[in-house]
Short mmCIF file of C-alpha atoms in Angstrom, two decimals:
data_model
loop_
_atom_site.label_atom_id
_atom_site.label_comp_id
_atom_site.label_asym_id
_atom_site.label_seq_id
_atom_site.Cartn_x
_atom_site.Cartn_y
_atom_site.Cartn_z
CA MET A 1 -2.93 -3.14 24.58
CA GLY A 2 -2.16 -6.92 24.68
CA GLY A 3 -1.79 -9.38 21.85
CA VAL A 4 -4.62 -10.04 19.47
CA THR A 5 -6.29 -13.30 18.14
CA ASP A 6 -8.19 -13.88 15.31
CA SER A 7 -9.69 -17.14 14.35
CA GLY A 8 -6.83 -19.54 13.08
CA LEU A 9 -4.26 -16.57 13.47
CA ALA A 10 -1.40 -16.49 15.84
CA PRO A 11 -1.60 -14.08 18.81
CA LEU A 12 0.07 -10.80 18.35
CA PRO A 13 3.06 -9.16 20.50
CA ALA A 14 1.56 -6.53 22.86
CA THR A 15 1.67 -2.80 21.63
CA ASP A 16 1.73 -1.46 25.48
CA ARG A 17 5.41 -2.30 26.03
CA PRO A 18 7.28 0.40 23.95
CA GLU A 19 10.33 -0.78 26.05
CA VAL A 20 10.41 -3.97 24.78
CA ALA A 21 10.07 -3.04 20.99
CA ALA A 22 13.08 -0.51 21.53
CA ARG A 23 15.36 -3.00 23.24
CA LEU A 24 14.31 -5.62 20.51
CA ARG A 25 15.12 -3.01 17.72
CA ASP A 26 18.50 -2.26 19.14
CA ALA A 27 19.27 -6.10 19.56
CA LEU A 28 18.24 -6.44 15.71
CA LEU A 29 20.56 -3.61 14.71
CA ALA A 30 23.49 -4.87 16.59
CA ALA A 31 23.21 -7.97 14.79
CA SER A 32 23.08 -6.20 11.39
CA PHE A 33 19.39 -7.49 10.88
CA THR A 34 19.17 -4.89 8.08
CA ALA A 35 18.32 -4.59 4.48
CA ASP A 36 22.08 -4.27 3.81
CA GLY A 37 22.98 -6.69 6.17
CA LEU A 38 20.51 -9.46 4.61
CA LEU A 39 22.02 -8.72 1.20
CA ASP A 40 25.75 -9.33 2.59
CA LEU A 41 24.56 -12.53 4.36
CA LEU A 42 22.37 -14.14 1.65
CA GLY A 43 23.97 -13.07 -1.49
CA ALA A 44 21.88 -11.17 -4.42
CA PRO A 45 20.37 -14.58 -5.78
CA ALA A 46 19.23 -15.86 -2.59
CA TYR A 47 17.97 -12.20 -1.50
CA ALA A 48 15.89 -11.96 -4.68
CA ALA A 49 14.33 -15.59 -4.05
CA LEU A 50 13.23 -14.43 -0.84
CA ALA A 51 11.58 -11.54 -2.54
CA ARG A 52 9.85 -14.02 -4.90
CA SER A 53 8.59 -15.99 -1.54
CA GLU A 54 11.09 -18.75 -2.17
CA THR A 55 12.59 -19.70 0.86
CA VAL A 56 14.95 -22.47 0.31
CA PRO A 57 18.16 -20.67 -0.88
CA ALA A 58 17.88 -18.44 2.08
CA LEU A 59 17.57 -21.71 4.25
CA ARG A 60 20.83 -23.04 2.77
CA ALA A 61 22.65 -19.56 3.24
CA THR A 62 22.04 -19.58 7.04
CA ARG A 63 22.96 -22.85 8.30
CA GLY A 64 25.54 -21.43 10.40
CA ASP A 65 24.94 -20.17 14.02
CA THR A 66 25.95 -16.49 13.90
CA PRO A 67 23.62 -13.87 15.30
CA LEU A 68 22.40 -12.80 11.82
CA GLU A 69 21.74 -16.29 10.69
CA THR A 70 19.74 -17.06 13.76
CA LEU A 71 17.45 -13.91 13.22
CA VAL A 72 16.79 -14.52 9.79
CA ARG A 73 15.61 -18.17 10.32
CA LEU A 74 13.79 -17.11 13.40
CA PHE A 75 11.80 -13.89 12.03
CA LEU A 76 11.94 -14.47 8.34
CA LEU A 77 12.10 -18.31 7.56
CA GLN A 78 9.69 -19.37 10.70
CA GLN A 79 12.35 -21.74 12.07
CA PRO A 80 12.41 -22.35 15.56
CA ALA A 81 15.92 -21.67 17.24
CA PRO A 82 17.51 -22.99 20.67
CA HIS A 83 16.55 -20.75 23.50
CA ALA A 84 20.12 -20.34 24.39
CA ARG A 85 21.29 -19.07 20.95
CA VAL A 86 18.42 -16.69 20.73
CA ALA A 87 19.19 -15.32 24.27
CA ALA A 88 22.83 -14.37 22.90
CA VAL A 89 21.22 -12.29 20.44
CA LEU A 90 18.02 -10.81 21.85
CA PRO A 91 16.48 -10.05 25.22
CA VAL A 92 14.81 -13.36 25.21
CA GLU A 93 12.59 -13.23 28.21
CA GLU A 94 11.29 -9.89 27.51
CA ALA A 95 10.56 -10.87 23.95
CA LEU A 96 8.72 -13.99 25.54
CA GLU A 97 6.71 -11.77 27.70
CA GLY A 98 6.02 -9.13 25.31
CA GLY A 99 4.43 -12.06 22.93
CA TRP A 100 7.34 -11.44 20.33
CA LEU A 101 8.55 -15.02 20.71
CA LEU A 102 6.86 -18.10 22.35
CA ARG A 103 8.33 -21.28 23.57
CA VAL A 104 8.06 -24.69 21.31
CA GLY A 105 9.45 -28.26 21.84
CA GLY A 106 11.70 -28.87 24.47
CA ASP A 107 14.10 -25.63 24.82
CA GLU A 108 13.41 -23.71 21.57
CA VAL A 109 11.57 -20.55 20.80
CA ALA A 110 9.76 -19.50 17.82
CA ALA A 111 8.68 -15.96 16.38
CA THR A 112 4.85 -15.06 16.55
CA VAL A 113 5.11 -12.46 13.69
CA ASP A 114 7.30 -12.06 10.44
CA VAL A 115 9.75 -9.07 10.82
CA ARG A 116 11.39 -7.94 7.59
CA PRO A 117 14.19 -5.54 7.74
CA TYR A 118 13.25 -2.56 5.09
CA GLY A 119 15.56 0.63 4.07
CA GLY A 120 13.84 3.71 4.39
CA PRO A 121 14.50 6.32 1.57
CA GLY A 122 16.91 8.47 3.92
CA GLY A 123 18.93 5.17 4.42
CA GLU A 124 16.73 4.44 7.71
CA ASP A 125 16.64 0.76 9.04
CA TRP A 126 13.16 -0.15 9.48
CA PHE A 127 11.14 -3.27 10.24
CA ILE A 128 7.92 -4.34 8.63
CA VAL A 129 5.72 -6.74 10.66
CA SER A 130 3.19 -8.97 9.21
CA ASP A 131 1.61 -12.22 9.97
CA LEU A 132 3.81 -15.46 9.86
CA GLY A 133 4.74 -16.57 6.52
CA CYS A 134 3.53 -13.07 4.82
CA ALA A 135 6.69 -11.14 5.07
CA VAL A 136 6.02 -10.84 1.22
CA GLY A 137 2.95 -9.62 0.20
CA GLY A 138 1.07 -10.11 -3.30
CA ALA A 139 0.32 -13.15 -5.63
CA GLY A 140 2.29 -16.04 -4.55
CA GLY A 141 3.05 -15.44 -1.04
CA ILE A 142 4.68 -18.03 1.03
CA GLY A 143 2.02 -18.09 3.72
CA ARG A 144 -1.75 -18.80 4.26
CA ARG A 145 -4.33 -16.62 3.41
CA ASP A 146 -6.95 -16.33 6.09
CA GLU A 147 -9.53 -14.12 5.97
CA ALA A 148 -7.85 -11.45 8.38
CA VAL A 149 -4.32 -12.15 7.62
CA VAL A 150 -1.91 -9.19 7.30
CA LEU A 151 0.64 -9.10 4.83
CA GLY A 152 3.86 -7.42 4.68
CA VAL A 153 5.81 -5.65 2.01
CA GLY A 154 4.70 -6.20 -1.78
CA GLY A 155 5.23 -4.62 -5.09
CA ALA A 156 2.09 -2.80 -4.97
CA SER A 157 3.17 -1.41 -1.35
CA MET A 158 6.73 -0.37 -2.78
CA THR A 159 5.05 1.11 -5.91
CA LEU A 160 2.58 3.36 -4.01
CA ALA A 161 5.68 4.46 -1.49
CA GLY A 162 7.57 5.43 -4.55
CA ILE A 163 5.13 7.44 -6.56
CA THR A 164 3.76 9.44 -3.14
CA VAL A 165 4.59 13.00 -3.20
CA ARG A 166 7.15 13.64 -0.08
CA THR A 167 6.90 17.36 0.77
CA PRO A 168 6.72 18.16 4.44
CA VAL A 169 3.04 18.35 5.48
CA ALA A 170 0.91 18.97 8.66
CA SER A 171 -1.37 15.91 8.16
CA ALA A 172 -1.46 12.68 6.34
CA LEU A 173 -4.13 9.89 6.16
CA ASP A 174 -3.17 6.06 5.06
CA LEU A 175 -6.38 4.45 4.28
CA GLY A 176 -6.14 0.63 4.49
CA THR A 177 -2.69 0.75 6.25
CA GLY A 178 -2.52 -2.93 6.54
CA SER A 179 0.95 -3.66 7.91
CA GLY A 180 1.46 0.22 8.18
CA ILE A 181 4.40 0.68 5.47
CA GLN A 182 2.66 3.90 4.09
CA ALA A 183 2.03 5.33 7.66
CA LEU A 184 5.93 4.57 8.32
CA HIS A 185 6.82 6.50 5.26
CA ALA A 186 4.57 9.34 5.96
CA SER A 187 5.79 9.61 9.47
CA GLN A 188 8.92 11.02 8.26
CA HIS A 189 7.20 14.00 6.75
CA ALA A 190 3.90 14.56 8.14
CA THR A 191 3.48 16.24 11.69
CA ARG A 192 0.49 13.99 12.27
CA VAL A 193 -0.25 10.51 10.94
CA THR A 194 -3.71 9.06 10.84
CA ALA A 195 -3.99 5.43 9.63
CA THR A 196 -7.20 3.29 9.25
CA ASP A 197 -8.06 -0.25 8.45
CA VAL A 198 -11.22 -2.32 8.82
CA ASN A 199 -9.18 -5.10 10.01
CA PRO A 200 -8.02 -4.46 13.91
CA ARG A 201 -5.45 -6.90 13.44
CA ALA A 202 -3.83 -4.68 10.60
CA LEU A 203 -3.98 -1.82 13.30
CA HIS A 204 -2.36 -3.68 15.80
CA ILE A 205 0.32 -4.72 13.33
CA THR A 206 0.87 -1.14 12.14
CA ALA A 207 1.54 -0.25 15.86
CA LEU A 208 4.14 -2.97 16.17
CA THR A 209 5.70 -1.82 12.81
CA LEU A 210 6.11 1.71 13.78
CA ALA A 211 7.25 0.74 17.29
CA LEU A 212 9.94 -1.65 15.92
CA SER A 213 11.08 1.09 13.39
CA GLY A 214 11.70 3.77 16.06
CA ALA A 215 8.92 6.02 14.41
CA PRO A 216 6.15 8.02 15.88
CA ALA A 217 3.01 6.63 16.82
CA ALA A 218 0.21 7.07 14.49
CA ASP A 219 -3.49 7.91 15.03
CA LEU A 220 -5.22 4.43 14.51
CA ARG A 221 -8.63 4.03 13.53
CA GLU A 222 -10.78 1.15 12.62
CA GLY A 223 -13.25 1.25 9.63
CA SER A 224 -14.05 1.01 5.86
CA LEU A 225 -12.36 3.85 3.79
CA PHE A 226 -13.18 7.50 5.03
CA GLU A 227 -15.49 6.03 7.97
CA PRO A 228 -13.23 6.55 10.98
CA VAL A 229 -12.86 10.05 9.69
CA ARG A 230 -14.68 12.81 11.23
CA ASN A 231 -16.78 15.19 8.62
CA ASP A 232 -14.64 18.18 9.46
CA GLU A 233 -11.14 16.49 9.10
CA THR A 234 -8.98 17.29 6.00
CA PHE A 235 -5.49 16.23 5.06
CA ASP A 236 -2.42 17.63 3.34
CA LEU A 237 -1.74 13.87 1.85
CA ILE A 238 -4.06 10.94 1.57
CA VAL A 239 -2.78 7.57 0.56
CA SER A 240 -4.31 4.17 -0.02
CA ASN A 241 -3.04 0.83 -1.36
CA PRO A 242 -6.78 -0.27 -1.00
CA PRO A 243 -8.23 -3.70 -1.43
CA PHE A 244 -8.47 -3.18 -5.12
CA VAL A 245 -9.17 -6.78 -6.67
CA ILE A 246 -12.33 -7.03 -8.42
CA SER A 247 -13.61 -10.19 -7.30
CA PRO A 248 -16.78 -12.23 -6.75
CA GLY A 249 -17.52 -11.32 -3.01
CA ALA A 250 -14.88 -10.49 -0.39
CA ARG A 251 -13.36 -13.68 0.83
CA LEU A 252 -9.87 -12.12 1.71
CA THR A 253 -9.98 -8.86 3.58
CA TYR A 254 -6.41 -7.89 2.76
CA ARG A 255 -7.15 -7.74 -1.14
CA ASP A 256 -10.88 -7.98 -1.92
CA GLY A 257 -12.96 -4.80 -1.36
CA GLY A 258 -16.38 -6.20 -1.05
CA MET A 259 -18.25 -3.94 -3.36
CA GLY A 260 -19.32 -4.53 -6.77
CA GLY A 261 -17.13 -4.40 -9.65
CA ASP A 262 -14.63 -1.33 -9.40
CA ASP A 263 -17.10 0.78 -6.85
CA LEU A 264 -14.60 0.61 -3.85
CA CYS A 265 -11.78 2.46 -5.91
CA ARG A 266 -14.48 4.72 -7.46
CA SER A 267 -15.85 5.62 -4.08
CA LEU A 268 -12.24 6.21 -2.80
CA VAL A 269 -11.18 8.59 -5.36
CA GLN A 270 -14.76 10.48 -5.49
CA GLN A 271 -14.90 10.83 -1.53
CA ALA A 272 -10.99 12.28 -1.39
CA GLY A 273 -11.56 15.42 -2.90
CA GLU A 274 -13.71 17.06 -0.08
CA ARG A 275 -11.23 15.53 2.39
CA LEU A 276 -8.05 17.26 1.00
CA ASN A 277 -6.82 20.66 1.95
CA GLU A 278 -5.99 23.36 -0.80
CA GLY A 279 -2.77 22.00 -2.64
CA GLY A 280 -3.00 18.65 -0.76
CA PHE A 281 -2.31 15.12 -2.63
CA ALA A 282 -4.48 12.23 -2.65
CA GLN A 283 -2.69 9.03 -4.37
CA PHE A 284 -3.97 5.61 -4.88
CA LEU A 285 -3.25 2.26 -6.62
CA ALA A 286 -6.55 1.08 -8.06
CA ASN A 287 -7.84 -1.54 -10.41
CA TRP A 288 -10.69 -0.66 -13.01
CA GLN A 289 -12.88 -2.35 -15.58
CA HIS A 290 -12.79 -2.07 -19.24
CA VAL A 291 -16.40 -2.59 -20.10
CA ALA A 292 -17.46 -3.43 -23.36
CA GLY A 293 -18.81 -0.35 -25.52
CA GLU A 294 -17.40 2.15 -22.89
CA ASP A 295 -14.06 4.05 -23.01
CA TRP A 296 -11.95 3.26 -20.21
CA GLN A 297 -10.60 6.65 -20.04
CA ASP A 298 -13.91 8.31 -19.87
CA ARG A 299 -15.04 5.83 -17.24
CA LEU A 300 -11.80 7.31 -14.96
CA ARG A 301 -12.46 10.80 -15.74
CA SER A 302 -16.11 10.42 -14.10
CA TRP A 303 -14.36 9.51 -11.00
CA VAL A 304 -12.45 12.64 -10.50
CA PRO A 305 -14.03 14.90 -7.87
CA ARG A 306 -14.60 18.44 -8.31
CA GLY A 307 -12.04 21.00 -7.65
CA CYS A 308 -9.02 18.46 -8.41
CA ASP A 309 -6.67 18.24 -10.86
CA ALA A 310 -5.77 14.45 -11.61
CA TRP A 311 -3.06 12.36 -13.37
CA ILE A 312 -4.01 8.82 -13.75
CA VAL A 313 -1.79 6.36 -15.32
CA GLN A 314 -2.69 3.10 -16.56
CA ARG A 315 0.34 0.75 -16.11
CA GLU A 316 -1.13 -2.69 -17.36
CA VAL A 317 -4.04 -4.60 -18.62
CA GLN A 318 -4.89 -8.08 -18.35
CA ASP A 319 -7.81 -9.88 -20.09
CA ILE A 320 -10.34 -11.39 -17.57
CA THR A 321 -9.07 -14.97 -17.58
CA GLN A 322 -5.31 -13.50 -16.90
CA TYR A 323 -6.87 -11.64 -13.85
CA ALA A 324 -9.04 -14.36 -12.58
CA GLU A 325 -5.84 -16.82 -12.81
CA LEU A 326 -3.80 -14.26 -10.91
CA TRP A 327 -5.79 -13.91 -7.86
CA LEU A 328 -6.94 -17.47 -7.59
CA ARG A 329 -3.10 -18.37 -7.28
CA ASP A 330 -2.77 -15.46 -5.04
CA ALA A 331 -5.17 -17.29 -2.70
CA GLY A 332 -3.53 -20.73 -3.30
CA ASP A 333 -6.85 -21.99 -4.94
CA HIS A 334 -4.75 -23.69 -7.49
CA ARG A 335 -3.03 -26.04 -5.04
CA GLY A 336 -6.51 -27.35 -3.68
CA ASP A 337 -9.41 -29.22 -5.06
CA PRO A 338 -9.50 -29.19 -8.84
CA ALA A 339 -13.37 -29.22 -8.68
CA GLU A 340 -13.60 -26.26 -6.10
CA TYR A 341 -10.80 -24.46 -8.21
CA GLN A 342 -12.91 -24.66 -11.28
CA ALA A 343 -15.98 -23.62 -9.50
CA ARG A 344 -14.32 -20.46 -8.22
CA TYR A 345 -12.93 -19.70 -11.50
CA ASP A 346 -16.40 -20.12 -13.22
CA ALA A 347 -17.85 -17.51 -10.40
CA TRP A 348 -15.19 -14.96 -11.37
CA LEU A 349 -15.74 -15.27 -15.06
CA ASP A 350 -19.87 -15.13 -14.31
CA GLU A 351 -19.11 -12.02 -12.52
CA PHE A 352 -17.13 -10.39 -15.40
CA GLU A 353 -19.77 -11.41 -18.11
CA ALA A 354 -22.63 -10.05 -15.92
CA ARG A 355 -20.85 -6.56 -15.86
CA LYS A 356 -19.86 -7.18 -19.49
CA VAL A 357 -15.88 -6.78 -18.48
CA LYS A 358 -13.65 -7.36 -21.05
CA ALA A 359 -10.48 -6.53 -19.24
CA ILE A 360 -9.12 -4.90 -15.83
CA GLY A 361 -6.66 -2.08 -15.78
CA PHE A 362 -4.14 -1.20 -13.10
CA GLY A 363 -2.27 1.94 -12.35
CA TRP A 364 -1.85 5.05 -10.19
CA ILE A 365 -4.14 7.71 -9.41
CA THR A 366 -2.91 11.18 -8.14
CA LEU A 367 -5.48 14.04 -7.17
CA ARG A 368 -4.35 17.33 -6.15
CA ARG A 369 -6.66 20.05 -4.53
CA THR A 370 -6.78 23.05 -6.75
CA GLY A 371 -8.64 26.41 -6.78
CA ALA A 372 -8.39 26.63 -10.63
CA ALA A 373 -11.60 27.40 -12.61
CA GLU A 374 -10.73 24.61 -14.92
CA PRO A 375 -9.05 21.71 -13.21
CA SER A 376 -6.81 19.43 -15.37
CA VAL A 377 -7.52 15.95 -15.85
CA THR A 378 -4.79 13.79 -17.77
CA VAL A 379 -5.56 9.86 -18.26
CA GLU A 380 -2.97 8.08 -20.08
CA GLU A 381 -1.25 4.56 -20.79
CA TRP A 382 2.14 4.24 -19.74
CA PRO A 383 3.18 0.47 -19.66
CA HIS A 384 6.89 1.20 -19.94
CA PRO A 385 9.67 1.01 -17.44
CA VAL A 386 10.03 3.93 -15.05
CA GLU A 387 12.43 5.21 -12.51
CA GLN A 388 11.37 4.94 -8.94
CA PRO A 389 10.84 6.95 -6.71
CA LEU A 390 8.72 8.99 -8.53
CA GLY A 391 7.26 11.28 -6.04
CA GLU A 392 9.23 14.30 -7.23
CA ALA A 393 8.42 13.87 -10.79
CA ILE A 394 4.79 13.69 -9.76
CA ARG A 395 4.97 16.85 -7.89
CA ALA A 396 6.63 18.76 -10.60
CA HIS A 397 4.04 17.56 -13.00
CA PHE A 398 1.52 19.34 -11.04
CA ASP A 399 3.66 22.29 -10.83
CA ARG A 400 3.91 22.52 -14.62
CA LEU A 401 0.18 22.37 -14.95
CA ASP A 402 -0.03 25.62 -12.96
CA PHE A 403 2.47 26.91 -15.17
CA LEU A 404 0.89 26.28 -18.43
CA ARG A 405 -2.54 27.53 -16.83
CA GLU A 406 -1.15 30.74 -16.05
CA TYR A 407 0.75 31.64 -19.28
CA ASP A 408 -0.90 32.06 -22.55
CA ASP A 409 0.92 31.77 -25.83
CA ALA A 410 2.14 35.23 -25.75
CA ALA A 411 3.54 35.01 -22.19
CA LEU A 412 4.83 31.59 -23.11
CA LEU A 413 6.93 33.01 -25.82
CA GLU A 414 8.32 35.37 -23.41
CA GLY A 415 9.44 32.70 -20.96
CA HIS A 416 12.78 30.95 -20.39
CA PHE A 417 13.19 27.39 -20.64
CA ARG A 418 15.75 24.55 -19.99
CA LEU A 419 16.06 21.20 -21.12
CA VAL A 420 15.86 18.97 -18.23
CA ALA A 421 18.93 16.45 -17.47
CA GLU A 422 19.29 13.19 -19.42
CA VAL A 423 17.33 13.80 -22.55
CA VAL A 424 18.49 12.24 -25.68
CA GLN A 425 17.59 13.05 -29.26
CA GLU A 426 17.15 10.07 -31.77
CA GLN A 427 16.65 10.53 -35.42
CA VAL A 428 14.24 7.64 -37.03
CA GLY A 429 14.40 7.07 -40.89
CA LEU A 430 15.80 5.21 -43.78
CA PRO A 431 19.49 4.43 -43.97
CA GLY A 432 21.10 6.96 -46.16
CA ALA A 433 18.12 9.55 -46.43
CA GLU A 434 19.20 13.20 -46.13
CA ASP A 435 16.60 13.98 -43.49
CA PRO A 436 15.12 11.87 -40.75
CA GLU A 437 11.23 10.78 -40.89
CA HIS A 438 11.01 12.02 -37.44
CA VAL A 439 12.91 12.89 -34.34
CA VAL A 440 12.36 11.64 -31.12
CA LEU A 441 13.14 13.21 -27.39
CA ARG A 442 13.79 10.42 -24.86
CA GLN A 443 14.04 10.92 -21.07
CA HIS A 444 16.20 8.66 -19.15
CA ARG A 445 15.09 9.83 -15.66
CA GLY A 446 11.56 9.78 -13.98
CA MET A 447 8.84 8.56 -16.34
CA ARG A 448 11.30 7.96 -19.19
CA ARG A 449 9.05 9.36 -21.84
CA ALA A 450 9.57 9.53 -25.48
CA THR A 451 7.83 11.89 -27.82
CA LYS A 452 7.91 12.88 -31.48
CA VAL A 453 8.84 16.20 -32.55
CA ASP A 454 9.41 17.98 -35.72
CA THR A 455 12.80 19.35 -36.49
CA ILE A 456 11.78 22.93 -35.47
CA GLY A 457 10.94 21.46 -31.96
CA ALA A 458 13.98 19.48 -31.81
CA GLY A 459 16.19 22.58 -32.72
CA PHE A 460 14.37 24.61 -30.05
CA ALA A 461 14.52 22.04 -27.13
CA GLY A 462 18.21 21.65 -27.85
CA VAL A 463 18.92 25.43 -27.69
CA CYS A 464 17.16 25.99 -24.61
CA ASP A 465 19.46 26.88 -21.52
CA GLY A 466 17.46 29.36 -19.47
CA THR A 467 19.17 32.18 -21.27
CA LEU A 468 17.12 33.14 -23.95
CA SER A 469 13.53 33.66 -24.37
CA ALA A 470 11.44 31.12 -26.29
CA GLY A 471 10.38 34.00 -28.90
CA ARG A 472 14.14 35.08 -29.50
CA ILE A 473 14.99 31.23 -29.66
CA LEU A 474 12.14 30.98 -32.66
CA ASP A 475 13.30 34.00 -34.35
CA ALA A 476 16.73 32.94 -34.71
CA ILE A 477 15.65 29.56 -36.11
CA ALA A 478 13.30 31.01 -38.43
CA GLN A 479 16.31 33.13 -39.81
CA LEU A 480 18.62 29.88 -39.95
CA VAL A 481 15.61 27.88 -41.72
CA GLY A 482 14.27 30.57 -43.97
CA GLU A 483 10.80 30.64 -42.41
CA ASP A 484 8.55 33.34 -41.41
CA SER A 485 9.06 34.13 -37.86
CA VAL A 486 5.59 35.53 -37.39
CA LEU A 487 4.26 31.87 -38.44
CA LEU A 488 6.70 30.23 -36.57
CA ARG A 489 5.67 31.79 -33.38
CA ASP A 490 2.11 31.11 -34.12
CA ARG A 491 2.44 27.36 -34.48
CA THR A 492 5.15 26.49 -32.23
CA PRO A 493 3.63 27.33 -28.54
CA ALA A 494 1.66 23.92 -29.02
CA GLN A 495 4.47 22.20 -29.12
CA ILE A 496 6.37 23.89 -26.23
CA ARG A 497 3.24 23.30 -24.02
CA LEU A 498 3.45 19.46 -24.73
CA LEU A 499 7.27 19.45 -23.93
CA VAL A 500 6.84 21.38 -20.75
CA GLU A 501 3.55 19.05 -19.92
CA GLN A 502 5.51 16.07 -20.48
CA GLY A 503 8.66 17.13 -18.50
CA PHE A 504 11.38 17.83 -21.42
CA LEU A 505 11.39 21.35 -20.73
CA GLU A 506 11.32 23.07 -17.20
CA PRO A 507 10.48 26.88 -16.88
CA VAL A 508 13.24 29.05 -15.57
CA VAL A 509 11.58 31.65 -13.14
#
């Protein structure tokens, strides 16, 4: 496949020259054009500024003529470089022939795409390809916002990569692949990866990302959502960072879904269930509407397909004015004509008013296909800091659901439990009081939850080391505090279930 050209966008490198991508990769690695190499060269402040799409500190840090400085200015900062200097670092003639570089000026070359070093979870040196000026995706990007532009790695992309369950699977599907970061991650633990996008330019760039990263090629298909997937195809893992922005119209392909309100995210979730194999996971980022007179949690529960457990976490809520301003700035509309900006702002508010939308929520949706008679659906708000990656914590959450479904209260009391690592106890009350008003258990890993427990619950959790059954621990506590052990056994299982569900206690099998 040769270079792809869209109106207003530069031609892309060819994907039918894998040997060029391989030689280019070797040259980039030899020059330490890696995530660690960038940090060493730029220093933490300039490296962080580059992640915010601020290029001045990086330009100041790359005024020399070392191979790494040349590559940073060429591929990340869009600065032309002398042909001779580039030739000392890269196979320049092959890169020119393959479309990675082009001649400009008298004797200079320039990059046709952004190439951003990206560190994989296992220490892999990967490279994410994107359109010029778009190495950092998301609001405030440094480049233009053409309709078909393909962004690089943004906060949303990295969030989804971090929450994805990474167990080995036979098949994975990346819907709306963009620059290919989710497909790249999936290639490390899935035998077969399928990636779709409505934008053919995104599919082309995904192929470049995989080739330059030394990853296996994916099955790339053009189309919206599940349209390119055959009716009989199912997968062990489905991931999507979809164009979830709730906007009037579909001006920008990379972010605007083109359906009314939050219908795109709803359709994606509802259709995922029948595409999952038993035990398979589907994980999405999404926006959803908070509609006047409607419970937002009930709205999301209605999205969950039959036969699926679900865990939905709302991470952030913005009122409609904040939301409109965020995405108008993302498109650079605030830098244009004031009257046009006001008209577009009005259009967003008109759309929300017509739908009685008061706010927009953002968060994660995880589905797991289950054969359980009564699937579990948890919808919660957790805006607090978490520890990424969370994929293993999310997998463990669903494992605990299976355990709790299988064990009634009597079986629960016969079970053995262990307090997970790095849980601390906090006592809250007035200074000098003999007893605390309440006790809080707090996690320092994963979701970093905090939950109130009574003194019995705190004492129970503190003793759990897997050696004694829950019932025997409660009998000992009852004797210690002078309570009836039968009554204590009767009222405590609900608290044990909560501690297991939220990950403070783990079953010892």
